[in-house]
Amino acid sequence: MSKPITSLQERIASGKSLLIAEISPPRGADPAPVREVAKRFAGKVHALGISDNRDRVSMAALAAAAIVTGEGVEPILHITTRDRNRIALVSEVLGAQALGIRNVLCTSGSHQTLGRFRAAKNVYDVDSIQLLQLYANLASQCGPLGEEGIAGAGPFCLGGVASPDADPLELQVSRSLKKAAAGAEFLITQPVFDLDRFGAWWKEVTRRGIHEKVAIVAGIQLLGQEELASVSEGKRHPYKIPAASIDRIASKGDSAAKRAAAVELSVETIGKLSACKGLRGFGICGDGDHEAALTIIEKSGLGSK
Amino acid sequence: MIVADRKKIPQIRDMVKNHRRVLLVGCGTCVTVCLAGGEREVGILGSALRMALRLQHHDVVVDECTIERQCEDAFIDILAQRAPEYDAICSLGCGAGVQALAERFSNIAVYPGLNTQFMGILESQGVWTEKCSGCGNCLLGEFAGICPITRCAKHLLNGPCGGSRGGKCEVNANIDCGWQLIHDRAGKLGILDPFEQIVPPHDWSTGLDGGPRKVVREDQCIAGLGPKS
């Protein structure tokens, strides 16, 4: 195999466990908070995912990823197909490469009507699978852009999202397979709360040998105040949060107790999922609470080695 | 058919309130079938609009008529003599009808009385749903007769997004997930295997992204009469 293009890719190839954290860039133009967060995660994770305007407008993920790189942390740049057509998507990844960013997670992104930018127009020119394929072959072919390949473009260490809770299970599993075939080297699942459903999904994933084609990392998200509030408002989530999990946290008195219970739930979930043979690691998201994410990493014994 | 629904009365009132004589024009085709802009709806709007204008002391004459089809000039002919008596027309046709009237009557203000929604079907009494985006390159043969471009909120061609839950779309629990429908129907037909293959990016240039479209049937054109350009 040729020389790994990123440390993450090297880690994936090594077969060792993976530990990723995810942050959202700040809602503003000040680079200082990005630097601070990067410093906190430095040396503690193998890579830091940078979300792309997840549910509100924030600093460009590419800019945040470049700042993170400057702090010595390897970023995973998230790129959604919601906001850019194929022209902008290719341009974006070329810019990433120019800035030394080669880990790219391709996702369709949550529909804009679910965020605070409800009135915005979406794009969805290509889907996440088509984007993976486009990025994976950028140097040799650029057919969807009506052009020859772009000399020197890539290679990238590409990833995608897997959705254990989403339906229909059969097509969700086949989408993961397609992502691997399109060029994904890693898949991060949507946050796991429903272990029974994850078990059913994992059974199908392993039956089809997808975990042997692509490194699958389980997403762990802190059930924070905002998340709890949205559940109580009846907002739909792409992932299932069992009522028992919500009650367990909501029943706690003050916000400190709720936070502690949420950390405990995440640590427990990691413990249970660790029994899944073939699962390559975890992607931790503190949902804005980076210290909680670090506590989850520490308490679950996942500390990067 | 083209499905539309009527704008709110205050909105229509505000569009026409500064005119003296307004002609409401209904259309006898799609919008009659979807109960938005046929003869009956023109009558209802006429009464409501006259009342709304009078309540605000606007002295506007509102008359009514319905033609068979607003999207064809031959049917608009019937208005040729009458229209110049008015300084505004409020069309209860779809967006095509409104523009056809505007093209024909260049000296008369033309307003839309409806919001044109989509190409769709009558799902059940009083409920219409969108089925076609008019993309100019029909893919229904490859997707078990269910359109992923129209029925999936993200126009995904390679399967459902991670927001499909219990057969419903992440956008809204009242929207069926198009990919769940494709999956279920393809399963019944025994044609799920092709969905394991990656579908390449779509060519959107045959749709509106390629600019406003025109269909020209040379065999139907009459020498000297068209197409216009």
Coordinates of C-alpha atoms in Angstrom, one line a residue:
Chain A
M1 CA 0.0 0.0 0.0
S2 CA 1.2 3.5 -0.7
K3 CA 2.2 5.8 2.1
P4 CA -0.8 6.8 4.3
I5 CA -2.0 10.2 3.4
T6 CA -3.1 11.1 7.0
S7 CA -2.5 9.7 10.5
L8 CA -6.2 8.7 10.5
Q9 CA -5.7 6.7 7.4
E10 CA -2.6 5.1 8.9
R11 CA -4.5 4.2 12.1
I12 CA -7.4 2.7 10.0
A13 CA -4.9 0.6 8.1
S14 CA -3.2 -0.6 11.3
G15 CA -6.4 -2.2 12.5
K16 CA -6.1 -0.5 15.9
S17 CA -9.1 1.2 17.6
L18 CA -10.1 4.7 16.5
L19 CA -11.1 7.6 18.7
I20 CA -12.7 10.6 17.0
A21 CA -14.4 13.6 18.5
E22 CA -16.7 16.0 16.7
I23 CA -17.1 19.8 17.2
S24 CA -19.2 22.4 15.5
P25 CA -17.4 25.6 14.4
P26 CA -18.4 28.7 16.4
R27 CA -21.2 31.0 15.3
G28 CA -18.9 33.8 14.6
A29 CA -15.6 34.8 12.9
D30 CA -13.3 34.6 15.9
P31 CA -10.7 31.9 15.5
A32 CA -9.8 31.9 19.2
P33 CA -12.5 29.4 20.4
V34 CA -11.6 27.0 17.6
R35 CA -7.9 27.1 18.8
E36 CA -9.0 26.6 22.4
V37 CA -11.1 23.5 21.6
A38 CA -8.4 22.1 19.4
K39 CA -5.8 22.5 22.2
R40 CA -8.2 20.6 24.6
F41 CA -8.5 17.7 22.2
A42 CA -4.8 17.7 21.1
G43 CA -3.2 14.3 21.8
K44 CA -6.4 12.9 23.2
V45 CA -8.1 11.8 19.9
H46 CA -6.9 10.5 16.6
A47 CA -8.9 13.1 14.6
L48 CA -11.3 15.9 15.3
G49 CA -14.5 16.0 13.1
I50 CA -15.6 19.5 12.1
S51 CA -19.3 19.7 11.3
D52 CA -20.6 21.7 8.4
N53 CA -23.4 24.1 9.4
R54 CA -25.2 21.3 11.2
D55 CA -28.3 23.1 12.3
R56 CA -27.3 26.7 12.3
V57 CA -25.0 28.9 10.4
S58 CA -21.4 28.8 11.7
M59 CA -17.9 29.5 10.6
A60 CA -16.9 27.5 7.4
A61 CA -15.9 24.0 8.4
L62 CA -12.9 24.4 6.0
A63 CA -11.6 27.5 7.9
A64 CA -12.2 25.8 11.3
A65 CA -10.4 22.7 10.0
A66 CA -7.4 24.8 8.9
I67 CA -7.3 26.4 12.3
V68 CA -7.4 23.0 14.0
T69 CA -4.6 21.8 11.8
G70 CA -2.5 24.8 13.0
E71 CA -2.9 23.5 16.5
G72 CA -1.4 20.1 15.6
V73 CA -4.7 18.3 15.6
E74 CA -5.8 16.3 12.5
P75 CA -9.2 17.4 11.4
I76 CA -11.9 15.5 9.5
L77 CA -13.6 18.0 7.3
H78 CA -17.4 17.4 7.0
I79 CA -18.9 18.4 3.7
T80 CA -22.6 18.3 3.1
T81 CA -24.3 18.0 -0.3
R82 CA -27.2 20.2 1.0
D83 CA -25.5 23.5 0.5
R84 CA -23.2 23.0 -2.5
N85 CA -23.5 21.8 -6.1
R86 CA -20.8 19.6 -7.6
I87 CA -18.8 22.6 -8.7
A88 CA -18.5 24.0 -5.2
L89 CA -18.0 20.5 -3.7
V90 CA -15.0 19.8 -5.9
S91 CA -13.6 23.3 -5.4
E92 CA -14.0 22.9 -1.6
V93 CA -12.1 19.7 -1.4
L94 CA -9.3 21.1 -3.6
G95 CA -9.1 24.0 -1.2
A96 CA -8.9 21.6 1.7
Q97 CA -6.1 19.7 0.1
A98 CA -4.2 23.0 -0.5
L99 CA -4.5 23.7 3.2
G100 CA -3.2 20.2 4.1
I101 CA -6.6 18.7 5.0
R102 CA -7.2 15.3 3.6
N103 CA -9.7 13.6 5.9
V104 CA -13.1 14.3 4.5
L105 CA -16.5 13.1 5.6
C106 CA -19.2 13.2 3.0
T107 CA -22.8 13.5 4.1
S108 CA -26.1 14.8 2.7
G109 CA -26.7 16.8 5.9
S110 CA -29.9 17.4 7.8
H111 CA -32.6 18.9 5.7
Q112 CA -32.5 22.7 6.0
T113 CA -36.1 22.9 7.2
L114 CA -35.0 21.2 10.4
G115 CA -32.5 23.9 11.2
R116 CA -32.8 27.6 12.0
F117 CA -32.5 28.4 8.3
R118 CA -35.8 27.0 7.3
A119 CA -36.5 29.4 4.4
A120 CA -33.2 28.5 2.7
K121 CA -33.0 26.8 -0.7
N122 CA -31.2 23.4 -0.7
V123 CA -29.0 22.0 -3.4
Y124 CA -28.7 18.2 -3.3
D125 CA -27.1 18.1 -6.7
V126 CA -25.2 15.0 -5.8
D127 CA -25.8 12.7 -2.9
S128 CA -23.2 11.6 -0.3
I129 CA -22.4 8.3 -2.2
Q130 CA -21.9 10.1 -5.5
L131 CA -19.7 12.7 -3.7
L132 CA -17.5 9.9 -2.2
Q133 CA -17.1 8.5 -5.7
L134 CA -16.4 11.9 -7.2
Y135 CA -13.7 12.6 -4.5
A136 CA -12.2 9.2 -4.7
N137 CA -11.6 9.4 -8.5
L138 CA -10.9 13.2 -8.8
A139 CA -7.4 12.8 -10.2
S140 CA -8.4 10.3 -12.9
Q141 CA -11.9 11.3 -13.9
C142 CA -14.2 14.2 -13.3
G143 CA -17.1 13.2 -15.6
P144 CA -19.9 14.6 -13.5
L145 CA -18.2 18.0 -14.1
G146 CA -17.8 17.3 -17.8
E147 CA -14.0 17.4 -17.5
E148 CA -11.0 15.2 -17.4
G149 CA -9.5 14.3 -14.0
I150 CA -7.8 17.0 -12.1
A151 CA -4.0 16.3 -12.0
G152 CA -2.7 16.1 -8.4
A153 CA -6.2 16.1 -6.8
G154 CA -6.3 13.8 -3.8
P155 CA -6.0 11.2 -2.6
F156 CA -8.2 11.8 0.4
C157 CA -9.0 9.7 3.4
L158 CA -12.8 9.6 2.9
G159 CA -15.6 8.8 5.3
G160 CA -19.3 8.8 5.5
V161 CA -22.2 8.4 7.9
A162 CA -24.0 5.2 8.7
S163 CA -27.5 5.3 10.2
P164 CA -28.4 2.3 12.4
D165 CA -31.7 3.8 13.5
A166 CA -33.0 4.8 10.0
D167 CA -35.4 2.8 7.9
P168 CA -35.7 0.7 5.9
L169 CA -32.8 -1.3 7.5
E170 CA -32.1 -3.3 4.3
L171 CA -31.5 -0.1 2.2
Q172 CA -29.5 1.6 5.0
V173 CA -27.2 -1.4 5.1
S174 CA -26.8 -1.4 1.4
R175 CA -26.1 2.3 1.5
S176 CA -23.2 1.6 3.8
L177 CA -22.0 -1.0 1.4
K178 CA -22.2 1.5 -1.5
K179 CA -20.3 4.1 0.5
A180 CA -17.5 1.5 1.0
A181 CA -17.6 0.7 -2.7
A182 CA -17.5 4.4 -3.6
G183 CA -14.3 4.9 -1.6
A184 CA -15.2 5.5 2.1
E185 CA -12.5 4.2 4.4
F186 CA -14.4 5.0 7.6
L187 CA -18.1 5.4 8.6
I188 CA -19.3 7.1 11.7
T189 CA -22.7 6.2 12.8
Q190 CA -25.4 8.6 13.9
P191 CA -25.5 8.9 17.7
V192 CA -26.3 5.5 19.3
F193 CA -28.9 5.5 22.1
D194 CA -31.0 2.5 21.2
L195 CA -28.8 -0.5 21.7
D196 CA -31.3 -3.1 20.6
R197 CA -31.7 -1.4 17.3
F198 CA -28.0 -1.0 16.9
G199 CA -27.6 -4.7 17.6
A200 CA -30.0 -5.6 14.8
W201 CA -28.2 -3.2 12.4
W202 CA -24.8 -4.5 13.4
K203 CA -25.9 -8.1 12.9
E204 CA -26.8 -7.2 9.3
V205 CA -23.6 -5.2 8.8
T206 CA -21.4 -8.0 9.9
R207 CA -23.4 -10.6 8.0
R208 CA -22.6 -8.7 4.8
G209 CA -19.0 -8.2 5.9
I210 CA -19.2 -4.4 5.6
H211 CA -17.1 -3.9 8.8
E212 CA -14.3 -5.7 6.9
K213 CA -14.5 -3.3 4.0
V214 CA -14.7 0.0 5.9
A215 CA -13.8 1.0 9.5
I216 CA -17.1 1.5 11.4
V217 CA -17.1 3.9 14.4
A218 CA -20.0 4.3 16.7
G219 CA -21.3 7.8 17.3
I220 CA -21.7 8.8 20.9
Q221 CA -23.5 12.0 21.7
L222 CA -23.9 13.7 25.0
L223 CA -27.7 14.0 25.7
G224 CA -27.4 17.7 26.5
Q225 CA -30.0 20.3 27.5
E226 CA -30.7 21.4 24.0
E227 CA -31.3 17.8 22.9
L228 CA -33.5 17.1 25.9
A229 CA -35.5 20.2 25.2
S230 CA -36.0 19.3 21.6
V231 CA -37.2 15.8 22.6
S232 CA -39.8 17.3 25.0
E233 CA -40.9 19.6 22.2
G234 CA -41.7 16.6 20.1
K235 CA -39.0 17.4 17.5
R236 CA -38.1 14.4 15.4
H237 CA -34.6 13.1 15.5
P238 CA -32.9 10.9 12.9
Y239 CA -31.9 8.7 15.8
K240 CA -34.0 7.0 18.4
I241 CA -33.6 8.1 22.0
P242 CA -35.4 5.6 24.3
A243 CA -37.7 7.1 26.8
A244 CA -35.8 5.5 29.6
S245 CA -32.6 7.3 28.6
I246 CA -34.4 10.6 28.5
D247 CA -36.2 10.0 31.9
R248 CA -32.9 9.0 33.5
I249 CA -31.4 12.4 32.7
A250 CA -34.5 14.6 32.8
S251 CA -35.4 13.3 36.3
K252 CA -32.2 14.7 37.8
G253 CA -32.5 18.0 39.6
D254 CA -30.1 20.7 38.5
S255 CA -28.2 21.1 35.3
A256 CA -25.0 19.8 36.8
A257 CA -26.7 16.6 37.9
K258 CA -28.3 16.2 34.4
R259 CA -24.9 16.7 32.8
A260 CA -23.3 14.1 35.1
A261 CA -26.1 11.6 34.3
A262 CA -25.7 12.2 30.5
V263 CA -22.0 11.6 30.8
E264 CA -22.7 8.4 32.7
L265 CA -25.2 7.3 30.0
S266 CA -22.6 7.8 27.3
V267 CA -19.9 6.0 29.2
E268 CA -22.3 3.1 29.7
T269 CA -23.2 3.0 26.0
I270 CA -19.5 2.9 25.1
G271 CA -19.0 0.0 27.5
K272 CA -21.9 -2.0 26.0
L273 CA -20.9 -1.3 22.4
S274 CA -17.3 -2.3 23.1
A275 CA -18.6 -5.9 23.0
C276 CA -19.4 -5.6 19.3
K277 CA -16.7 -7.6 17.6
G278 CA -15.4 -5.7 14.5
L279 CA -16.5 -2.2 15.7
R280 CA -13.4 -0.1 15.2
G281 CA -14.0 2.7 17.7
F282 CA -16.0 5.7 18.8
G283 CA -16.8 9.2 17.6
I284 CA -17.6 11.4 20.6
C285 CA -19.7 14.5 20.3
G286 CA -20.3 16.7 23.4
D287 CA -22.9 18.7 21.5
G288 CA -21.1 21.9 22.3
D289 CA -19.9 20.7 25.8
H290 CA -16.3 19.8 24.9
E291 CA -15.4 19.2 28.5
A292 CA -18.1 16.7 28.9
A293 CA -16.8 14.9 25.7
L294 CA -13.4 14.8 27.3
T295 CA -14.8 13.4 30.5
I296 CA -16.6 10.7 28.5
I297 CA -13.3 9.8 26.8
E298 CA -11.5 9.7 30.1
K299 CA -14.1 7.8 32.1
S300 CA -14.7 5.2 29.4
G301 CA -10.9 4.5 29.2
L302 CA -10.8 5.4 25.6
G303 CA -7.8 7.8 26.0
S304 CA -5.7 8.0 22.9
K305 CA -2.5 6.1 23.1
Chain B
M1 CA -52.7 17.6 -13.0
I2 CA -51.5 20.9 -11.7
V3 CA -52.6 21.5 -8.2
A4 CA -53.1 24.9 -6.7
D5 CA -54.8 26.6 -3.8
R6 CA -56.2 30.1 -3.5
K7 CA -54.3 33.0 -2.0
K8 CA -55.9 34.5 1.2
I9 CA -58.6 37.1 0.5
P10 CA -56.6 40.0 2.1
Q11 CA -53.7 39.3 -0.1
I12 CA -55.9 39.4 -3.2
R13 CA -57.7 42.5 -2.0
D14 CA -54.4 44.3 -1.5
M15 CA -53.2 43.4 -5.0
V16 CA -56.3 44.8 -6.7
K17 CA -57.5 47.5 -4.3
N18 CA -56.1 50.4 -6.3
H19 CA -57.7 49.4 -9.6
R20 CA -61.2 50.5 -10.7
R21 CA -62.5 47.4 -12.6
V22 CA -61.2 43.9 -11.9
L23 CA -62.1 40.8 -13.9
L24 CA -61.7 37.5 -12.1
V25 CA -60.9 34.8 -14.6
G26 CA -61.3 31.1 -13.7
C27 CA -59.9 28.1 -15.6
G28 CA -61.9 25.0 -16.6
T29 CA -59.1 22.5 -16.4
C30 CA -56.7 21.4 -13.7
V31 CA -57.6 24.1 -11.1
T32 CA -61.3 23.3 -11.6
V33 CA -60.6 19.6 -10.8
C34 CA -58.6 20.5 -7.7
L35 CA -61.3 22.9 -6.6
A36 CA -59.1 26.0 -6.6
G37 CA -60.0 28.1 -9.6
G38 CA -63.0 26.8 -11.4
E39 CA -66.3 28.6 -12.0
R40 CA -67.5 27.8 -8.5
E41 CA -64.4 29.1 -6.8
V42 CA -64.5 32.3 -9.0
G43 CA -68.0 32.9 -7.7
I44 CA -67.0 32.4 -4.1
L45 CA -63.9 34.6 -4.5
G46 CA -66.0 37.3 -6.2
S47 CA -68.4 37.6 -3.4
A48 CA -65.7 37.5 -0.7
L49 CA -63.5 40.0 -2.6
R50 CA -66.3 42.5 -3.1
M51 CA -67.1 42.4 0.6
A52 CA -63.4 42.7 1.6
L53 CA -62.9 45.7 -0.7
R54 CA -66.1 47.5 0.5
L55 CA -65.2 47.0 4.1
Q56 CA -62.1 49.0 3.5
H57 CA -64.0 51.6 1.4
H58 CA -62.3 50.7 -1.9
D59 CA -64.6 51.4 -4.8
V60 CA -63.7 48.6 -7.1
V61 CA -66.0 46.7 -9.6
V62 CA -65.3 43.0 -9.5
D63 CA -66.7 40.9 -12.3
E64 CA -66.4 37.2 -12.9
C65 CA -65.9 34.8 -15.8
T66 CA -64.3 31.4 -16.4
I67 CA -62.8 30.1 -19.6
E68 CA -62.1 26.6 -20.7
R69 CA -58.3 26.7 -20.6
Q70 CA -56.1 29.7 -19.7
C71 CA -52.9 28.1 -21.0
E72 CA -53.9 28.2 -24.7
D73 CA -54.3 31.4 -26.6
A74 CA -57.2 30.0 -28.6
F75 CA -59.3 29.7 -25.5
I76 CA -58.2 33.2 -24.3
D77 CA -59.7 34.6 -27.5
I78 CA -63.1 34.6 -25.8
L79 CA -61.8 37.4 -23.5
A80 CA -60.5 39.6 -26.3
Q81 CA -63.5 41.9 -26.5
R82 CA -64.3 42.0 -22.8
A83 CA -60.9 42.4 -21.2
P84 CA -60.2 46.0 -22.3
E85 CA -63.2 47.1 -20.1
Y86 CA -61.0 46.3 -17.1
D87 CA -57.8 47.7 -15.7
A88 CA -56.9 44.5 -13.9
I89 CA -57.3 40.8 -14.3
C90 CA -57.0 38.4 -11.4
S91 CA -56.4 34.9 -12.8
L92 CA -57.5 31.8 -10.9
G93 CA -55.5 29.7 -13.3
C94 CA -52.1 28.1 -12.5
G95 CA -48.9 30.1 -13.0
A96 CA -48.9 29.2 -16.7
G97 CA -52.5 30.6 -17.1
V98 CA -51.6 33.8 -15.3
Q99 CA -48.6 34.4 -17.6
A100 CA -50.6 33.4 -20.7
L101 CA -53.1 36.2 -19.9
A102 CA -50.3 38.6 -19.2
E103 CA -48.7 37.9 -22.5
R104 CA -52.0 38.3 -24.3
F105 CA -53.2 41.5 -22.6
S106 CA -50.1 43.7 -22.5
N107 CA -51.9 46.8 -21.3
I108 CA -53.8 45.3 -18.4
A109 CA -52.4 44.4 -15.0
V110 CA -52.6 40.7 -14.3
Y111 CA -52.5 39.2 -10.8
P112 CA -52.4 35.6 -9.5
G113 CA -55.3 34.6 -7.4
L114 CA -53.8 31.2 -6.7
N115 CA -50.6 29.8 -5.4
T116 CA -49.6 27.1 -7.9
Q117 CA -48.3 24.1 -5.9
F118 CA -47.2 21.1 -7.9
M119 CA -48.0 18.4 -10.4
G120 CA -49.8 15.7 -8.4
I121 CA -52.8 13.6 -7.8
L122 CA -55.9 13.5 -5.7
E123 CA -54.8 11.2 -2.8
S124 CA -58.2 11.2 -1.1
Q125 CA -61.2 13.6 -0.9
G126 CA -59.7 17.0 -0.3
V127 CA -56.0 15.8 -0.2
W128 CA -53.6 16.3 -3.2
T129 CA -50.0 15.2 -3.2
E130 CA -47.0 16.0 -5.3
K131 CA -45.8 13.3 -7.6
C132 CA -43.7 14.8 -10.4
S133 CA -41.1 17.6 -10.7
G134 CA -41.1 17.7 -14.5
C135 CA -37.3 17.0 -14.5
G136 CA -37.3 16.3 -18.3
N137 CA -35.7 12.9 -18.0
C138 CA -38.1 10.4 -16.4
L139 CA -36.5 7.9 -14.1
L140 CA -39.6 6.1 -13.0
G141 CA -38.7 3.0 -14.9
E142 CA -35.6 2.6 -12.7
F143 CA -37.2 3.3 -9.4
A144 CA -40.2 0.9 -9.2
G145 CA -42.6 3.6 -10.5
I146 CA -41.9 6.0 -7.6
C147 CA -39.9 9.2 -8.2
P148 CA -37.0 9.7 -5.9
I149 CA -36.4 13.2 -7.2
T150 CA -39.9 14.4 -6.2
R151 CA -40.8 12.0 -3.3
C152 CA -37.4 12.3 -1.5
A153 CA -36.9 15.7 0.1
K154 CA -33.2 15.5 -0.8
H155 CA -33.7 14.0 -4.3
L156 CA -31.5 11.1 -3.3
L157 CA -30.8 8.5 -6.0
N158 CA -28.9 6.0 -3.9
G159 CA -31.3 5.2 -1.2
P160 CA -32.8 6.8 1.9
C161 CA -31.0 9.3 4.1
G162 CA -30.5 8.7 7.7
G163 CA -33.7 10.6 8.6
S164 CA -36.1 8.0 7.3
R165 CA -38.0 6.6 10.3
G166 CA -41.1 4.4 10.4
G167 CA -41.8 5.1 6.7
K168 CA -41.8 8.9 7.2
C169 CA -39.5 11.6 6.1
E170 CA -37.2 13.6 8.4
V171 CA -38.7 16.8 7.2
N172 CA -42.2 16.1 8.4
A173 CA -43.9 13.1 9.9
N174 CA -46.8 13.7 7.5
I175 CA -44.6 13.0 4.5
D176 CA -44.0 9.5 3.4
C177 CA -40.4 8.6 2.9
G178 CA -40.1 8.1 -0.9
W179 CA -37.4 5.5 -0.5
Q180 CA -39.5 3.5 1.9
L181 CA -42.2 3.4 -0.8
I182 CA -39.6 2.5 -3.5
H183 CA -38.2 -0.3 -1.2
D184 CA -41.7 -1.7 -0.4
R185 CA -42.8 -1.7 -4.0
A186 CA -39.6 -3.0 -5.4
G187 CA -39.6 -5.7 -2.8
K188 CA -43.1 -6.8 -3.9
L189 CA -42.0 -6.8 -7.5
G190 CA -38.8 -8.7 -6.7
I191 CA -36.6 -6.1 -8.1
L192 CA -34.5 -4.9 -5.1
D193 CA -31.2 -6.1 -6.4
P194 CA -30.5 -3.2 -8.7
F195 CA -30.6 -0.8 -5.8
E196 CA -27.2 -2.3 -4.6
Q197 CA -25.6 -0.5 -7.6
I198 CA -24.4 3.1 -7.3
V199 CA -26.5 5.4 -9.4
P200 CA -24.2 8.2 -10.9
P201 CA -24.9 11.9 -10.5
H202 CA -28.0 13.1 -12.3
D203 CA -28.0 15.4 -15.3
W204 CA -30.2 18.3 -14.1
S205 CA -29.8 20.3 -17.3
T206 CA -33.0 18.7 -18.8
G207 CA -34.9 20.3 -15.9
L208 CA -35.4 23.9 -14.8
D209 CA -31.6 24.1 -14.0
G210 CA -31.0 24.2 -17.8
G211 CA -33.2 27.3 -18.1
P212 CA -36.9 27.7 -19.0
R213 CA -37.8 24.8 -21.3
K214 CA -39.5 24.5 -24.6
V215 CA -41.0 21.5 -26.3
V216 CA -41.0 21.7 -30.1
R217 CA -42.8 19.1 -32.2
E218 CA -41.7 20.0 -35.8
D219 CA -44.3 17.5 -37.1
Q220 CA -47.0 19.5 -35.4
C221 CA -45.8 23.0 -36.3
I222 CA -47.6 24.9 -39.1
A223 CA -45.4 26.7 -41.5
G224 CA -45.2 30.4 -40.8
L225 CA -47.1 30.1 -37.5
G226 CA -44.4 28.9 -35.1
P227 CA -42.5 28.2 -33.1
K228 CA -42.1 31.8 -32.1
S229 CA -38.3 31.6 -32.0

